[in-house]
Structure formats: C-alpha cells, structure tokens
Amino acid sequence: MSGERVRVWDLPVRAFHWGLVAMFATAWLTSDDAEAPHRWAGYVALGLIAFRVVWGFVGSRHARFADFVPRAAELRAYVGKLLRGREPRHLGHNPAAAVMILFLMAMVALIGATGWLMTTDWGWGSELLEELHEGAVNATLLAVVVHVAAAIFESVRHRENLVRAMVTGYKRP
C-alpha cells in the first residue's frame, strides 16, 4: 500500500466530531447533577450542531451535505451491496454513515432543545419533556454504539483506520 494520502475531512469537521463526542460524554457523565457542567455541555453541543449545519452548506467538499447525503435509491443500493458483502469504499462518508450522521445530529438537537425547554417557565416540571429528553438520550447512546461498531467494521473491511482518519483528516485515495 502506498503512503499517499488525500485530505478528506477538514479541521472544522474533525473539531465538530470530537467536540460533539466530548460534549455528549460530559453531559451524559454529569446527568445526575443536572447542574452547570451538564447544561453547558448541552449548550455547547447545540452550538456545534448549528455550526455543522452551516458548514454542511459552505464548508469544504466532503463537509458539504450535497457531497454525502444520499438519495433514497442510493441508500437502498448501498445497503443491498453491503448485505451481499460488496459495498464500495467511499472516500468521504458512505450512504449509511451519512444517514447515521444526520440521525445523530437530529437527536443531539432534540436532546439539547428538550433540555433547554426544561429550564424555561413553560417546560419546567414537564414529564413529557423529561421523557422525550431521556428517550432521545437512550436512542442516541444506541446509535453511538452502532456508529462505533460500523466504523470498526468498515475500517477492517476496507483496511483503513477511520478513527485515525477522523483525527488526521487524511485517507488513502
């Protein structure tokens, strides 16, 4: 294998990814206290999501949603190939990973929004908001496990360390 590498994920995408990991972990680990660290981690996570949405339209090539968000037919075709063990390698995110990214972003936005609403006069003490918040956290935790497992699977399958690529920004061409 050649030592040649190509930049795929720019610094803003990588900072968003690892920042969101850190904020989600911080919020989850401080959830029993529900005080400043938990709240601020949630607020920062919401800010990161807002930034990533903007960057998805104005960022570098592989950061743009237009580059990696698949149409339904593309996703079905990719999943069919994946189930047959014939999925192609993608330089950026594959169609299944793209859907996972959108799902995770939507869930973190929901978690942040419901968390914030619970601090307002309108949402304070709302059992519905609390259940929605906790349910979204649990769904996100499950999705994170699937996301990490898929990254490991794809790393092995395509002989490429995706975690390292998300740290350095580089992959093989």
Tab-separated table of C-alpha atoms in Angstrom:
chain	number	residue	atom	x	y	z
A	1	MET	CA	0.000	0.000	0.000
A	2	SER	CA	1.307	3.419	-0.909
A	3	GLY	CA	1.957	6.095	1.699
A	4	GLU	CA	-0.030	8.535	-0.439
A	5	ARG	CA	-2.854	10.300	1.413
A	6	VAL	CA	-5.601	12.721	0.471
A	7	ARG	CA	-7.287	15.250	2.769
A	8	VAL	CA	-10.905	14.229	3.245
A	9	TRP	CA	-12.147	15.804	6.474
A	10	ASP	CA	-11.159	19.376	7.183
A	11	LEU	CA	-10.331	20.741	10.620
A	12	PRO	CA	-13.832	22.162	11.247
A	13	VAL	CA	-15.443	18.755	10.580
A	14	ARG	CA	-12.954	16.972	12.827
A	15	ALA	CA	-13.270	19.596	15.571
A	16	PHE	CA	-17.064	19.288	15.348
A	17	HIS	CA	-16.892	15.480	15.564
A	18	TRP	CA	-14.568	15.262	18.547
A	19	GLY	CA	-16.135	18.292	20.239
A	20	LEU	CA	-19.548	16.649	19.992
A	21	VAL	CA	-18.114	13.402	21.374
A	22	ALA	CA	-16.662	15.347	24.321
A	23	MET	CA	-19.845	17.340	24.979
A	24	PHE	CA	-22.148	14.311	24.743
A	25	ALA	CA	-19.880	12.340	27.096
A	26	THR	CA	-19.689	15.280	29.512
A	27	ALA	CA	-23.464	15.751	29.506
A	28	TRP	CA	-24.061	12.040	29.986
A	29	LEU	CA	-21.500	11.704	32.785
A	30	THR	CA	-22.916	14.734	34.629
A	31	SER	CA	-26.597	13.921	34.059
A	32	ASP	CA	-27.263	13.021	37.696
A	33	ASP	CA	-26.279	16.514	38.803
A	34	ALA	CA	-28.179	18.376	36.050
A	35	GLU	CA	-26.208	21.443	37.030
A	36	ALA	CA	-23.734	23.677	35.231
A	37	PRO	CA	-21.470	21.083	33.526
A	38	HIS	CA	-24.463	19.146	32.189
A	39	ARG	CA	-26.232	22.272	30.960
A	40	TRP	CA	-23.175	23.878	29.438
A	41	ALA	CA	-22.213	20.671	27.654
A	42	GLY	CA	-25.711	20.648	26.179
A	43	TYR	CA	-25.500	24.279	25.108
A	44	VAL	CA	-22.096	23.750	23.509
A	45	ALA	CA	-23.433	20.644	21.742
A	46	LEU	CA	-26.309	22.720	20.326
A	47	GLY	CA	-23.813	25.326	19.157
A	48	LEU	CA	-21.738	22.616	17.499
A	49	ILE	CA	-24.824	21.269	15.696
A	50	ALA	CA	-25.718	24.772	14.486
A	51	PHE	CA	-22.153	25.279	13.266
A	52	ARG	CA	-22.158	21.892	11.470
A	53	VAL	CA	-25.418	22.659	9.706
A	54	VAL	CA	-23.933	25.887	8.356
A	55	TRP	CA	-20.646	24.146	7.492
A	56	GLY	CA	-22.676	21.497	5.668
A	57	PHE	CA	-23.580	24.165	3.121
A	58	VAL	CA	-20.445	26.322	2.965
A	59	GLY	CA	-17.611	24.018	4.055
A	60	SER	CA	-15.070	22.059	2.065
A	61	ARG	CA	-16.095	19.402	-0.454
A	62	HIS	CA	-16.516	16.387	1.859
A	63	ALA	CA	-18.065	18.556	4.583
A	64	ARG	CA	-20.969	19.579	2.374
A	65	PHE	CA	-24.248	17.716	2.689
A	66	ALA	CA	-24.525	17.743	-1.094
A	67	ASP	CA	-21.385	15.576	-1.215
A	68	PHE	CA	-22.510	12.809	1.105
A	69	VAL	CA	-26.241	12.839	1.865
A	70	PRO	CA	-27.716	10.104	-0.334
A	71	ARG	CA	-30.981	9.875	-2.162
A	72	ALA	CA	-33.220	7.023	-1.024
A	73	ALA	CA	-32.328	4.911	-4.078
A	74	GLU	CA	-28.599	5.380	-3.422
A	75	LEU	CA	-29.036	4.310	0.198
A	76	ARG	CA	-31.053	1.228	-0.796
A	77	ALA	CA	-28.446	0.243	-3.393
A	78	TYR	CA	-25.605	0.686	-0.911
A	79	VAL	CA	-27.348	-1.328	1.823
A	80	GLY	CA	-28.115	-4.087	-0.704
A	81	LYS	CA	-24.433	-4.259	-1.674
A	82	LEU	CA	-23.433	-4.125	1.993
A	83	LEU	CA	-25.674	-7.102	2.804
A	84	ARG	CA	-24.041	-9.050	-0.030
A	85	GLY	CA	-20.557	-8.046	1.160
A	86	ARG	CA	-19.911	-5.997	-1.990
A	87	GLU	CA	-20.237	-2.442	-0.755
A	88	PRO	CA	-17.856	0.013	-2.380
A	89	ARG	CA	-15.378	2.056	-0.383
A	90	HIS	CA	-16.161	5.772	-0.251
A	91	LEU	CA	-13.565	8.469	0.099
A	92	GLY	CA	-15.943	10.514	2.248
A	93	HIS	CA	-18.899	9.124	4.168
A	94	ASN	CA	-20.757	6.178	2.689
A	95	PRO	CA	-24.557	6.477	2.340
A	96	ALA	CA	-25.305	4.534	5.541
A	97	ALA	CA	-22.830	6.634	7.515
A	98	ALA	CA	-24.410	9.780	6.088
A	99	VAL	CA	-27.821	8.743	7.368
A	100	MET	CA	-26.306	7.946	10.763
A	101	ILE	CA	-24.656	11.386	10.877
A	102	LEU	CA	-27.961	13.095	10.135
A	103	PHE	CA	-29.727	10.957	12.729
A	104	LEU	CA	-27.124	11.698	15.407
A	105	MET	CA	-27.232	15.422	14.647
A	106	ALA	CA	-31.041	15.438	14.838
A	107	MET	CA	-31.029	13.514	18.102
A	108	VAL	CA	-28.442	15.780	19.727
A	109	ALA	CA	-30.510	18.786	18.617
A	110	LEU	CA	-33.622	17.179	20.150
A	111	ILE	CA	-31.766	16.384	23.371
A	112	GLY	CA	-30.442	19.929	23.587
A	113	ALA	CA	-33.771	21.536	22.758
A	114	THR	CA	-35.738	19.458	25.264
A	115	GLY	CA	-33.049	20.016	27.899
A	116	TRP	CA	-33.198	23.758	27.372
A	117	LEU	CA	-37.010	23.761	27.380
A	118	MET	CA	-36.975	22.045	30.771
A	119	THR	CA	-35.166	25.130	32.159
A	120	THR	CA	-37.873	27.533	30.960
A	121	ASP	CA	-41.051	28.525	32.762
A	122	TRP	CA	-43.011	26.787	30.008
A	123	GLY	CA	-41.220	23.432	30.257
A	124	TRP	CA	-40.176	23.297	33.909
A	125	GLY	CA	-41.509	20.113	35.518
A	126	SER	CA	-42.892	18.691	32.266
A	127	GLU	CA	-42.851	14.902	32.463
A	128	LEU	CA	-43.404	14.702	28.710
A	129	LEU	CA	-40.284	16.795	28.010
A	130	GLU	CA	-38.261	14.819	30.515
A	131	GLU	CA	-39.329	11.502	28.970
A	132	LEU	CA	-38.616	12.802	25.468
A	133	HIS	CA	-35.194	14.052	26.611
A	134	GLU	CA	-34.269	10.749	28.273
A	135	GLY	CA	-35.669	8.686	25.388
A	136	ALA	CA	-33.633	10.697	22.900
A	137	VAL	CA	-30.513	10.190	25.025
A	138	ASN	CA	-31.085	6.428	25.118
A	139	ALA	CA	-31.713	6.270	21.363
A	140	THR	CA	-28.564	8.314	20.792
A	141	LEU	CA	-26.481	6.049	23.020
A	142	LEU	CA	-27.658	3.062	20.981
A	143	ALA	CA	-26.893	4.901	17.735
A	144	VAL	CA	-23.411	5.790	19.006
A	145	VAL	CA	-22.733	2.100	19.680
A	146	VAL	CA	-23.890	1.245	16.146
A	147	HIS	CA	-21.814	4.136	14.732
A	148	VAL	CA	-18.634	2.992	16.500
A	149	ALA	CA	-19.235	-0.650	15.530
A	150	ALA	CA	-19.811	0.373	11.912
A	151	ALA	CA	-16.603	2.438	11.895
A	152	ILE	CA	-14.678	-0.561	13.214
A	153	PHE	CA	-16.363	-2.868	10.681
A	154	GLU	CA	-15.612	-0.528	7.786
A	155	SER	CA	-12.042	0.022	8.998
A	156	VAL	CA	-11.422	-3.718	8.948
A	157	ARG	CA	-13.399	-4.345	5.769
A	158	HIS	CA	-11.616	-1.654	3.743
A	159	ARG	CA	-8.288	-1.908	5.590
A	160	GLU	CA	-8.392	1.717	6.667
A	161	ASN	CA	-8.293	3.178	10.173
A	162	LEU	CA	-11.289	5.508	10.158
A	163	VAL	CA	-10.638	6.747	13.677
A	164	ARG	CA	-7.154	7.869	12.657
A	165	ALA	CA	-8.638	9.456	9.528
A	166	MET	CA	-11.082	11.424	11.685
A	167	VAL	CA	-8.122	12.630	13.762
A	168	THR	CA	-5.736	13.475	10.918
A	169	GLY	CA	-8.262	14.258	8.176
A	170	TYR	CA	-6.418	12.029	5.707
A	171	LYS	CA	-7.350	8.795	3.969
A	172	ARG	CA	-5.776	6.855	1.136
A	173	PRO	CA	-7.067	7.868	-2.301
